[in-house]
Tab-separated table of C-alpha atoms and ligand atoms in Angstrom:
chain	number	residue	atom	x	y	z
M	229	MET	CA	0.179	0.124	-0.185
M	230	THR	CA	1.131	3.769	-0.970
M	231	VAL	CA	0.768	6.125	1.812
M	232	ALA	CA	0.588	9.510	0.826
M	233	ALA	CA	3.439	11.503	1.800
M	234	PRO	CA	2.089	13.972	4.841
M	235	THR	CA	1.811	17.698	3.551
M	236	THR	CA	4.063	19.735	5.618
M	237	THR	CA	4.603	23.820	6.030
M	238	ALA	CA	8.058	25.748	7.589
M	239	ILE	CA	7.740	25.955	11.163
M	240	ASP	CA	10.235	28.026	13.151
M	241	TRP	CA	11.500	25.077	15.550
M	242	ALA	CA	13.884	27.138	17.473
M	243	ALA	CA	10.520	29.256	18.613
M	244	VAL	CA	8.857	26.257	19.308
M	245	ARG	CA	11.314	25.068	21.615
M	246	ALA	CA	11.381	28.517	23.456
M	247	ASP	CA	7.679	27.426	24.415
M	248	PHE	CA	9.427	24.683	26.637
M	249	PRO	CA	10.765	26.164	29.956
M	250	VAL	CA	12.313	23.121	31.059
M	251	LEU	CA	14.195	22.671	28.145
M	252	THR	CA	16.440	25.774	29.150
M	253	ARG	CA	17.672	23.914	32.500
M	254	GLU	CA	21.228	22.917	33.266
M	255	VAL	CA	21.508	19.553	35.035
M	256	HIS	CA	25.064	18.921	36.507
M	257	GLY	CA	26.077	22.324	35.412
M	258	LYS	CA	25.584	21.020	31.384
M	259	PRO	CA	22.849	22.165	29.417
M	260	LEU	CA	20.211	19.247	29.655
M	261	VAL	CA	18.927	17.362	26.556
M	262	TYR	CA	15.935	15.929	27.129
M	263	PHE	CA	16.063	12.405	25.153
M	264	ASP	CA	13.295	10.858	26.981
M	265	SER	CA	10.284	11.816	25.312
M	266	ALA	CA	8.646	8.471	25.023
M	267	ASN	CA	8.548	8.060	28.892
M	268	THR	CA	6.909	11.521	29.458
M	269	GLY	CA	6.967	14.537	26.775
M	270	GLN	CA	8.049	17.823	28.059
M	271	LYS	CA	5.132	20.647	28.581
M	272	PRO	CA	5.033	23.848	26.672
M	273	ASN	CA	3.919	27.204	28.216
M	274	ALA	CA	0.694	26.733	26.640
M	275	VAL	CA	-0.100	23.953	29.053
M	276	ILE	CA	1.755	25.081	31.987
M	277	GLU	CA	-0.308	28.101	31.783
M	278	ALA	CA	-3.762	26.266	31.202
M	279	VAL	CA	-3.307	24.436	34.153
M	280	ASP	CA	-2.528	27.294	36.269
M	281	ASP	CA	-4.726	29.553	35.035
M	282	PHE	CA	-7.696	26.632	36.075
M	283	TYR	CA	-6.701	26.756	39.826
M	284	ARG	CA	-6.108	30.513	39.698
M	285	ARG	CA	-9.456	31.621	38.219
M	286	HIS	CA	-12.039	28.782	37.691
M	287	ASN	CA	-11.741	26.049	39.483
M	288	ALA	CA	-14.439	24.105	40.808
M	289	ASN	CA	-15.763	20.855	40.573
M	290	VAL	CA	-17.625	19.532	37.261
M	291	SER	CA	-21.223	19.024	36.320
M	292	ARG	CA	-22.642	19.180	39.837
M	293	ALA	CA	-22.309	23.158	40.452
M	294	VAL	CA	-24.910	25.460	38.470
M	295	HIS	CA	-22.311	28.718	39.506
M	296	THR	CA	-20.272	30.232	37.110
M	297	LEU	CA	-16.855	28.619	38.339
M	298	GLY	CA	-18.805	25.345	38.275
M	299	THR	CA	-19.875	26.198	34.199
M	300	GLU	CA	-16.585	27.459	33.384
M	301	ALA	CA	-14.661	24.049	35.178
M	302	THR	CA	-17.475	21.882	33.292
M	303	GLU	CA	-16.172	23.537	29.743
M	304	ALA	CA	-12.888	22.978	30.356
M	305	TYR	CA	-13.119	18.986	31.217
M	306	GLU	CA	-15.925	18.674	28.187
M	307	GLY	CA	-13.848	20.954	25.848
M	308	ALA	CA	-10.894	18.744	26.090
M	309	ARG	CA	-12.895	15.779	25.399
M	310	ALA	CA	-14.400	17.589	22.145
M	311	LYS	CA	-11.114	19.071	21.021
M	312	LEU	CA	-9.533	15.314	21.587
M	313	ALA	CA	-12.267	13.839	19.504
M	314	ARG	CA	-11.395	16.428	16.827
M	315	PHE	CA	-8.112	15.371	17.058
M	316	LEU	CA	-8.433	11.863	16.854
M	317	ASN	CA	-11.309	12.021	14.314
M	318	VAL	CA	-14.206	10.230	16.503
M	319	ARG	CA	-17.163	11.262	18.275
M	320	GLY	CA	-16.781	12.686	21.853
M	321	ASP	CA	-19.343	10.447	23.295
M	322	GLU	CA	-17.272	7.783	22.136
M	323	LEU	CA	-14.571	9.207	24.035
M	324	VAL	CA	-13.994	8.005	27.886
M	325	LEU	CA	-11.571	10.404	29.646
M	326	CYS	CA	-9.356	8.395	32.403
M	327	SER	CA	-6.186	8.729	33.684
M	328	GLY	CA	-3.942	7.349	30.835
M	329	THR	CA	-3.502	4.176	29.254
M	330	THR	CA	-3.290	1.908	32.026
M	331	PHE	CA	-6.569	2.568	32.935
M	332	ALA	CA	-8.121	2.616	29.552
M	333	ILE	CA	-6.348	-0.691	28.788
M	334	ASN	CA	-8.170	-2.157	32.464
M	335	LEU	CA	-11.324	-0.083	31.616
M	336	VAL	CA	-11.471	-2.852	28.633
M	337	ALA	CA	-10.219	-5.942	30.219
M	338	TYR	CA	-12.563	-5.550	33.351
M	339	SER	CA	-15.932	-4.018	31.357
M	340	TRP	CA	-15.852	-5.604	28.223
M	341	ALA	CA	-13.600	-8.715	28.244
M	342	LEU	CA	-14.310	-10.351	32.271
M	343	PRO	CA	-17.722	-10.889	31.539
M	344	ARG	CA	-17.313	-12.004	28.131
M	345	LEU	CA	-14.429	-14.376	27.696
M	346	GLN	CA	-14.877	-18.296	29.065
M	347	PRO	CA	-12.628	-21.353	28.743
M	348	GLY	CA	-11.226	-22.106	25.497
M	349	ASP	CA	-11.381	-18.614	24.418
M	350	ALA	CA	-8.192	-16.676	23.640
M	351	ILE	CA	-6.618	-13.481	23.348
M	352	VAL	CA	-3.194	-12.178	21.110
M	353	LEU	CA	-0.937	-10.006	22.073
M	354	THR	CA	2.394	-8.960	20.616
M	355	ARG	CA	5.736	-9.592	21.575
M	356	MET	CA	6.179	-5.751	21.837
M	357	GLU	CA	3.388	-4.978	24.169
M	358	HIS	CA	4.041	-2.544	27.086
M	359	HIS	CA	3.217	-4.321	30.569
M	360	ALA	CA	0.012	-2.205	30.592
M	361	ASN	CA	-0.866	-4.111	27.557
M	362	ILE	CA	-0.135	-7.451	28.956
M	363	VAL	CA	-0.608	-7.785	32.374
M	364	PRO	CA	-4.133	-7.249	32.590
M	365	TRP	CA	-5.041	-9.748	29.853
M	366	GLN	CA	-3.149	-12.023	31.988
M	367	LEU	CA	-5.364	-11.344	34.799
M	368	VAL	CA	-8.625	-11.562	32.609
M	369	ALA	CA	-7.292	-14.854	31.704
M	370	GLN	CA	-6.592	-16.008	34.940
M	371	ARG	CA	-10.140	-15.410	35.872
M	372	THR	CA	-11.869	-16.743	32.783
M	373	GLY	CA	-9.717	-19.601	31.665
M	374	ALA	CA	-8.934	-18.125	28.527
M	375	THR	CA	-5.240	-18.210	27.463
M	376	ILE	CA	-2.944	-15.822	25.812
M	377	LYS	CA	-1.134	-16.397	22.047
M	378	VAL	CA	2.096	-14.189	21.392
M	379	ALA	CA	2.712	-12.794	17.973
M	380	GLU	CA	6.557	-12.451	17.281
M	381	LEU	CA	8.971	-10.203	15.470
M	382	ASP	CA	10.890	-10.437	12.431
M	383	GLU	CA	14.647	-9.731	12.639
M	384	LEU	CA	14.109	-5.730	12.414
M	385	GLY	CA	11.468	-5.695	14.927
M	386	ARG	CA	8.527	-5.928	12.967
M	387	LEU	CA	5.821	-7.877	13.325
M	388	ASP	CA	5.707	-10.959	11.515
M	389	LEU	CA	2.237	-10.441	9.863
M	390	ALA	CA	2.066	-13.841	8.125
M	391	ARG	CA	2.567	-15.557	11.722
M	392	LEU	CA	0.396	-13.081	13.197
M	393	TYR	CA	-2.381	-13.759	10.606
M	394	SER	CA	-1.945	-17.379	11.231
M	395	LEU	CA	-2.838	-17.079	15.103
M	396	LEU	CA	-6.202	-15.232	14.291
M	397	THR	CA	-8.265	-18.365	14.826
M	398	PRO	CA	-11.951	-18.533	15.747
M	399	GLU	CA	-11.570	-19.059	19.662
M	400	VAL	CA	-9.750	-15.612	19.551
M	401	LYS	CA	-11.833	-13.240	20.918
M	402	LEU	CA	-9.357	-10.017	21.320
M	403	LEU	CA	-6.168	-8.692	19.294
M	404	ALA	CA	-4.763	-6.374	21.439
M	405	LEU	CA	-1.401	-4.638	19.768
M	406	THR	CA	0.514	-1.481	20.147
M	407	HIS	CA	0.147	1.022	17.445
M	408	VAL	CA	3.969	2.096	17.995
M	409	SER	CA	6.557	0.340	19.949
M	410	ASN	CA	7.946	2.490	23.096
M	411	VAL	CA	11.020	0.168	22.900
M	412	LEU	CA	11.869	-0.573	19.225
M	413	GLY	CA	9.605	2.612	17.602
M	414	THR	CA	8.055	0.126	15.269
M	415	VAL	CA	4.983	1.465	13.948
M	416	ASN	CA	2.753	-1.279	13.198
M	417	PRO	CA	0.129	-1.333	10.207
M	418	VAL	CA	-2.706	-1.409	12.580
M	419	ARG	CA	-5.180	-0.357	9.906
M	420	GLU	CA	-4.444	-3.184	8.045
M	421	ILE	CA	-4.191	-5.513	11.236
M	422	CYS	CA	-7.472	-4.724	12.340
M	423	ARG	CA	-9.158	-5.249	9.303
M	424	GLU	CA	-7.750	-8.889	9.306
M	425	ALA	CA	-9.049	-9.109	12.610
M	426	ARG	CA	-12.379	-7.944	11.730
M	427	LYS	CA	-12.885	-9.925	8.762
M	428	ARG	CA	-12.845	-12.934	11.210
M	429	GLY	CA	-14.930	-11.263	14.055
M	430	ILE	CA	-12.151	-10.590	16.144
M	431	ALA	CA	-12.657	-7.132	18.471
M	432	THR	CA	-9.187	-5.105	18.388
M	433	LEU	CA	-7.778	-3.055	21.173
M	434	VAL	CA	-4.565	-0.496	20.150
M	435	ASP	CA	-2.414	0.969	22.399
M	436	GLY	CA	-1.751	4.373	20.958
M	437	SER	CA	0.206	5.784	23.876
M	438	GLN	CA	3.389	6.255	21.417
M	439	ALA	CA	1.313	7.075	18.244
M	440	ALA	CA	-0.689	9.986	19.287
M	441	PRO	CA	2.355	12.056	20.068
M	442	HIS	CA	3.862	11.767	16.901
M	443	ARG	CA	1.718	11.187	13.919
M	444	ALA	CA	-1.771	12.754	12.502
M	445	LEU	CA	-4.318	9.656	14.043
M	446	ASP	CA	-7.545	8.920	12.202
M	447	ILE	CA	-9.096	6.351	14.503
M	448	ALA	CA	-12.037	5.858	12.676
M	449	ALA	CA	-9.807	4.955	9.783
M	450	ILE	CA	-8.212	2.429	11.366
M	451	GLY	CA	-10.951	0.438	12.360
M	452	CYS	CA	-10.154	-1.066	15.574
M	453	ASP	CA	-12.888	-1.182	18.529
M	454	PHE	CA	-10.879	0.219	21.362
M	455	TYR	CA	-7.968	2.786	20.919
M	456	ALA	CA	-5.951	3.787	24.410
M	457	LEU	CA	-4.101	7.039	24.807
M	458	THR	CA	-2.350	8.787	27.143
M	459	GLY	CA	-2.023	12.611	27.719
M	460	HIS	CA	1.230	12.984	29.096
M	461	LYS	CA	3.202	11.891	26.411
M	462	MET	CA	1.258	14.430	24.222
M	463	SER	CA	2.606	17.194	25.594
M	464	GLY	CA	-0.202	17.197	28.002
M	465	PRO	CA	-0.298	16.976	31.948
M	466	THR	CA	0.045	13.442	33.740
M	467	GLY	CA	-3.086	11.670	34.961
M	468	THR	CA	-4.927	12.457	31.737
M	469	GLY	CA	-5.935	9.886	28.645
M	470	ALA	CA	-9.070	8.752	26.949
M	471	LEU	CA	-10.456	5.233	25.713
M	472	TRP	CA	-12.463	5.367	22.484
M	473	ALA	CA	-14.563	2.491	22.093
M	474	ARG	CA	-17.247	1.955	19.741
M	475	ARG	CA	-20.554	2.944	21.108
M	476	GLU	CA	-21.966	-0.497	20.822
M	477	HIS	CA	-19.205	-1.598	23.160
M	478	LEU	CA	-19.665	1.205	25.153
M	479	ASP	CA	-23.169	0.611	25.748
M	480	ALA	CA	-22.885	-3.052	26.359
M	481	MET	CA	-20.045	-2.629	28.814
M	482	PRO	CA	-21.181	-2.858	32.701
M	483	PRO	CA	-19.472	0.033	35.003
M	484	PHE	CA	-16.130	-0.379	36.248
M	485	ILE	CA	-15.887	1.810	38.734
M	486	GLY	CA	-18.961	3.037	40.901
M	487	GLY	CA	-19.745	6.149	42.307
M	488	GLY	CA	-20.854	9.581	41.701
M	489	GLU	CA	-21.248	11.426	38.096
M	490	MET	CA	-21.517	7.738	36.729
M	491	ILE	CA	-25.358	7.514	37.716
M	492	LYS	CA	-28.711	8.829	36.298
M	493	GLU	CA	-30.574	7.719	39.246
M	494	VAL	CA	-29.499	6.041	42.696
M	495	ARG	CA	-31.879	4.292	45.140
M	496	PHE	CA	-31.288	1.016	47.458
M	497	GLU	CA	-32.939	-1.019	45.239
M	498	GLY	CA	-30.738	-0.393	42.588
M	499	THR	CA	-28.996	2.082	40.413
M	500	VAL	CA	-29.623	3.206	36.727
M	501	PHE	CA	-26.208	4.255	35.294
M	502	ALA	CA	-25.808	7.181	32.930
M	503	ASP	CA	-25.044	6.385	29.524
M	504	GLY	CA	-22.001	6.165	26.959
M	505	PRO	CA	-18.478	7.395	28.596
M	506	ARG	CA	-19.981	9.325	31.773
M	507	ARG	CA	-20.785	5.636	32.825
M	508	PHE	CA	-16.986	5.170	33.522
M	509	GLU	CA	-16.194	8.166	34.631
M	510	ALA	CA	-16.828	7.882	38.293
M	511	GLY	CA	-15.745	10.325	41.151
M	512	THR	CA	-14.273	14.051	40.488
M	513	PRO	CA	-11.902	13.541	37.326
M	514	ASN	CA	-8.639	15.682	36.722
M	515	ILE	CA	-10.099	18.541	35.376
M	516	ALA	CA	-6.824	20.730	35.651
M	517	GLY	CA	-5.273	18.335	33.918
M	518	PHE	CA	-7.795	17.925	31.305
M	519	ALA	CA	-7.932	21.667	30.677
M	520	GLY	CA	-3.975	21.118	30.288
M	521	LEU	CA	-4.805	18.604	27.670
M	522	GLY	CA	-7.235	20.267	25.677
M	523	ALA	CA	-4.359	23.260	25.657
M	524	ALA	CA	-2.011	20.734	24.560
M	525	VAL	CA	-4.052	19.397	21.766
M	526	ASP	CA	-4.496	23.207	20.375
M	527	TYR	CA	-0.517	23.490	20.637
M	528	LEU	CA	-0.262	20.088	18.764
M	529	SER	CA	-2.514	21.138	16.382
M	530	ALA	CA	-1.661	24.510	15.751
M	531	LEU	CA	1.834	23.089	14.718
M	532	GLY	CA	0.014	20.289	12.724
M	533	MET	CA	0.658	16.491	13.201
M	534	ASP	CA	2.416	16.386	9.634
M	535	ASN	CA	4.943	18.783	10.549
M	536	ILE	CA	5.690	16.947	14.036
M	537	GLU	CA	5.985	13.764	12.067
M	538	ALA	CA	8.442	15.340	9.307
M	539	ARG	CA	10.531	17.133	12.112
M	540	GLU	CA	10.664	14.224	14.264
M	541	GLN	CA	11.831	11.843	11.067
M	542	ALA	CA	14.504	14.080	10.037
M	543	LEU	CA	15.842	14.263	13.640
M	544	LEU	CA	15.544	10.159	13.255
M	545	GLU	CA	17.687	9.995	10.376
M	546	ARG	CA	19.968	12.070	11.662
M	547	PHE	CA	20.005	10.503	14.752
M	548	THR	CA	20.591	6.914	13.374
M	549	ALA	CA	23.420	7.764	11.246
M	550	ALA	CA	25.312	9.398	14.009
M	551	LEU	CA	24.816	6.584	16.419
M	552	GLY	CA	26.059	4.334	13.142
M	553	GLU	CA	29.380	5.925	13.846
M	554	VAL	CA	29.775	5.135	17.485
M	555	PRO	CA	31.861	1.944	17.723
M	556	GLY	CA	30.388	-1.202	19.493
M	557	LEU	CA	27.085	0.555	19.508
M	558	ARG	CA	23.948	-1.973	18.698
M	559	ILE	CA	20.428	-0.465	17.810
M	560	PHE	CA	17.250	-2.791	19.061
M	561	GLY	CA	14.685	-2.074	16.210
M	562	THR	CA	15.440	-0.811	12.557
M	563	ALA	CA	11.486	-1.095	10.797
M	564	PRO	CA	11.950	1.320	8.039
M	565	ASP	CA	8.714	2.573	9.633
M	566	LYS	CA	9.495	3.655	13.073
M	567	ALA	CA	8.636	6.671	15.427
M	568	ALA	CA	12.115	8.617	16.835
M	569	VAL	CA	12.828	6.318	19.791
M	570	VAL	CA	16.142	4.053	19.494
M	571	SER	CA	16.962	1.499	21.736
M	572	PHE	CA	20.610	0.586	22.139
M	573	LEU	CA	23.249	-1.321	23.890
M	574	VAL	CA	27.258	-0.183	23.897
M	575	GLU	CA	29.577	-3.317	23.863
M	576	GLY	CA	30.829	-3.570	27.191
M	577	ALA	CA	28.836	-1.207	28.964
M	578	HIS	CA	26.139	-1.849	31.019
M	579	ALA	CA	22.773	0.138	30.172
M	580	HIS	CA	22.290	1.836	33.535
M	581	ASP	CA	26.013	2.707	33.796
M	582	LEU	CA	25.711	4.666	30.628
M	583	ALA	CA	22.456	6.391	31.461
M	584	THR	CA	24.008	7.359	35.131
M	585	LEU	CA	27.207	8.727	33.254
M	586	LEU	CA	25.022	10.325	30.623
M	587	ASP	CA	23.193	12.096	33.534
M	588	LEU	CA	26.387	13.533	34.542
M	589	GLU	CA	26.815	15.123	31.163
M	590	GLY	CA	23.197	16.548	31.150
M	591	VAL	CA	21.725	14.062	28.964
M	592	ALA	CA	18.275	12.133	29.729
M	593	ILE	CA	17.488	8.757	28.764
M	594	ARG	CA	16.015	5.698	29.957
M	595	SER	CA	18.145	2.571	30.837
M	596	GLY	CA	15.983	-0.551	31.863
M	597	HIS	CA	13.806	-2.987	30.676
M	598	HIS	CA	10.972	-0.149	29.357
M	599	CYS	CA	8.364	-2.582	31.248
M	600	ALA	CA	8.630	-4.595	28.380
M	601	HIS	CA	10.376	-7.493	29.928
M	602	PRO	CA	8.947	-10.545	26.958
M	603	LEU	CA	10.744	-8.094	24.610
M	604	MET	CA	13.961	-7.741	26.061
M	605	GLN	CA	13.663	-11.952	26.855
M	606	HIS	CA	13.302	-11.880	23.118
M	607	PHE	CA	16.777	-10.196	22.277
M	608	GLY	CA	17.978	-12.091	25.313
M	609	VAL	CA	19.352	-8.748	27.159
M	610	PRO	CA	18.334	-7.477	30.572
M	611	ALA	CA	17.896	-3.710	29.617
M	612	THR	CA	18.760	-1.600	27.064
M	613	CYS	CA	19.601	2.049	26.904
M	614	ARG	CA	16.760	4.024	24.990
M	615	ALA	CA	16.712	7.717	23.771
M	616	SER	CA	13.565	9.309	22.657
M	617	LEU	CA	12.947	12.281	20.580
M	618	ALA	CA	10.301	14.750	20.316
M	619	TYR	CA	9.808	17.739	18.076
M	620	TYR	CA	11.312	20.261	20.199
M	621	ASN	CA	14.555	18.546	20.172
M	622	THR	CA	17.475	19.982	18.039
M	623	PHE	CA	20.273	18.499	15.422
M	624	GLU	CA	22.706	20.150	18.131
M	625	GLU	CA	21.422	17.965	20.656
M	626	ILE	CA	22.184	15.270	18.689
M	627	ASP	CA	25.660	16.277	18.162
M	628	ALA	CA	25.831	16.804	22.199
M	629	PHE	CA	24.561	13.654	22.786
M	630	VAL	CA	27.018	11.648	20.407
M	631	ALA	CA	29.986	13.464	22.337
M	632	ALA	CA	28.848	12.680	25.900
M	633	LEU	CA	28.228	9.055	24.576
M	634	ASN	CA	31.487	8.603	23.290
M	635	LYS	CA	33.079	10.470	26.323
M	636	VAL	CA	30.985	8.207	28.769
M	637	ARG	CA	31.747	4.738	26.595
M	638	THR	CA	35.470	5.399	26.872
M	639	LEU	CA	35.197	5.774	30.366
M	640	LEU	CA	33.575	2.336	30.823
M	641	ALA	CA	35.718	0.887	28.082
Q	1214	LIG	N1	1.695	1.661	26.558
Q	1214	LIG	C1	2.766	2.144	25.877
Q	1214	LIG	C2	3.293	1.837	24.563
Q	1214	LIG	C3	3.725	3.061	26.693
Q	1214	LIG	O1	4.775	3.524	26.013
Q	1214	LIG	C4	3.292	3.339	28.207
Q	1214	LIG	C5	3.821	4.316	29.175
Q	1214	LIG	O2	5.042	4.371	28.597
Q	1214	LIG	C6	1.939	2.826	28.364
Q	1214	LIG	C7	1.251	1.643	27.818
Q	1214	LIG	C8	1.371	3.616	29.811
Q	1214	LIG	O3	0.926	4.655	29.717
Q	1214	LIG	P1	0.127	5.420	31.045
Q	1214	LIG	O4	1.544	5.401	32.293
Q	1214	LIG	O5	0.274	6.716	30.808
Q	1214	LIG	O6	-0.834	4.457	31.520
């Protein structure tokens, strides 16, 4: 399938970077090089100010108060839902606001899968899943007697599609997979995969945590049943995220967590639950956080996701070429279609030692298993280093990173 190249416009990336106050910091007396955006993204002033403004001027609870502040708080919260829905090309009444991907996947596990699955049923996962898209399904499997099957990878760190499709047999009720790997950067062809699953009557859940920050998303076009994402990786506040689900699923799913806001009427004889997303939004939400997420969506939309993707691809290209010059460096994940996430090891150096010494040079990367133990087992390593870039990074930072890496590599040799 040929994919049209994204339409891009010229952006002043230096001005964009200046929107991020934390990026002006020094760490251990060196300018910060923040290459850990797959872990959490940095926040522009617009997001920080939206959270600040909410507490300074509008703070009230949502949906309960008729007073002005209550109305404004509700507008901020519902405004975020509407903005996110437009950003994802879905309907707002199919979008459950929640604390992030982990909650979103657990909601599907407990509310959709648990009542449905039976002994003999199966769930298909992939080797490259984050623990957030493994452990909830193990809990479901333990309780229902269902089994889990795993789709394996090829040598470039892509899904072996032929083998994946051969796993999609009649007992499979759900295929849960990541859109973009948080370790390898691999972008999975989720549209094609979801189409194949759908043909076989299998529901699909896509973990979009690492896709939403980097590419224009059209969830309606992907054709999945559930799509989970997290706000803090999209330049938004922590503790924000969403689950998109087809309305027919939302209407059929029982509540996951009970409490205020998710009901129409409560009597001791029984409770009538709210319709749609609200049924799954019990209690006081992270209103200030969603005011910030709304601002993050505005910020990303103003830049244009196609521009962001093009910028990050240019950074990735330069970064990969520069790493290729570092002696003894091995990259994990070399799929042709990948996000700006690079996992690597340097011969003779432990991942944590490298990351600790790089921190002393002002460079922030992640080291460890990246919440992907099965992927580490596949590669036969306990940990890797992971450098993950975002649109606010620069080519100069890549040079600084490589210089720092060469310095610490020789120290460890
Ligand atoms: N899935 C993927 C692919 C991730 O990268 C992450 C976060 O690292 C998660 C799920 C979990 O997201 P959260 O901690 O925001 O729930």
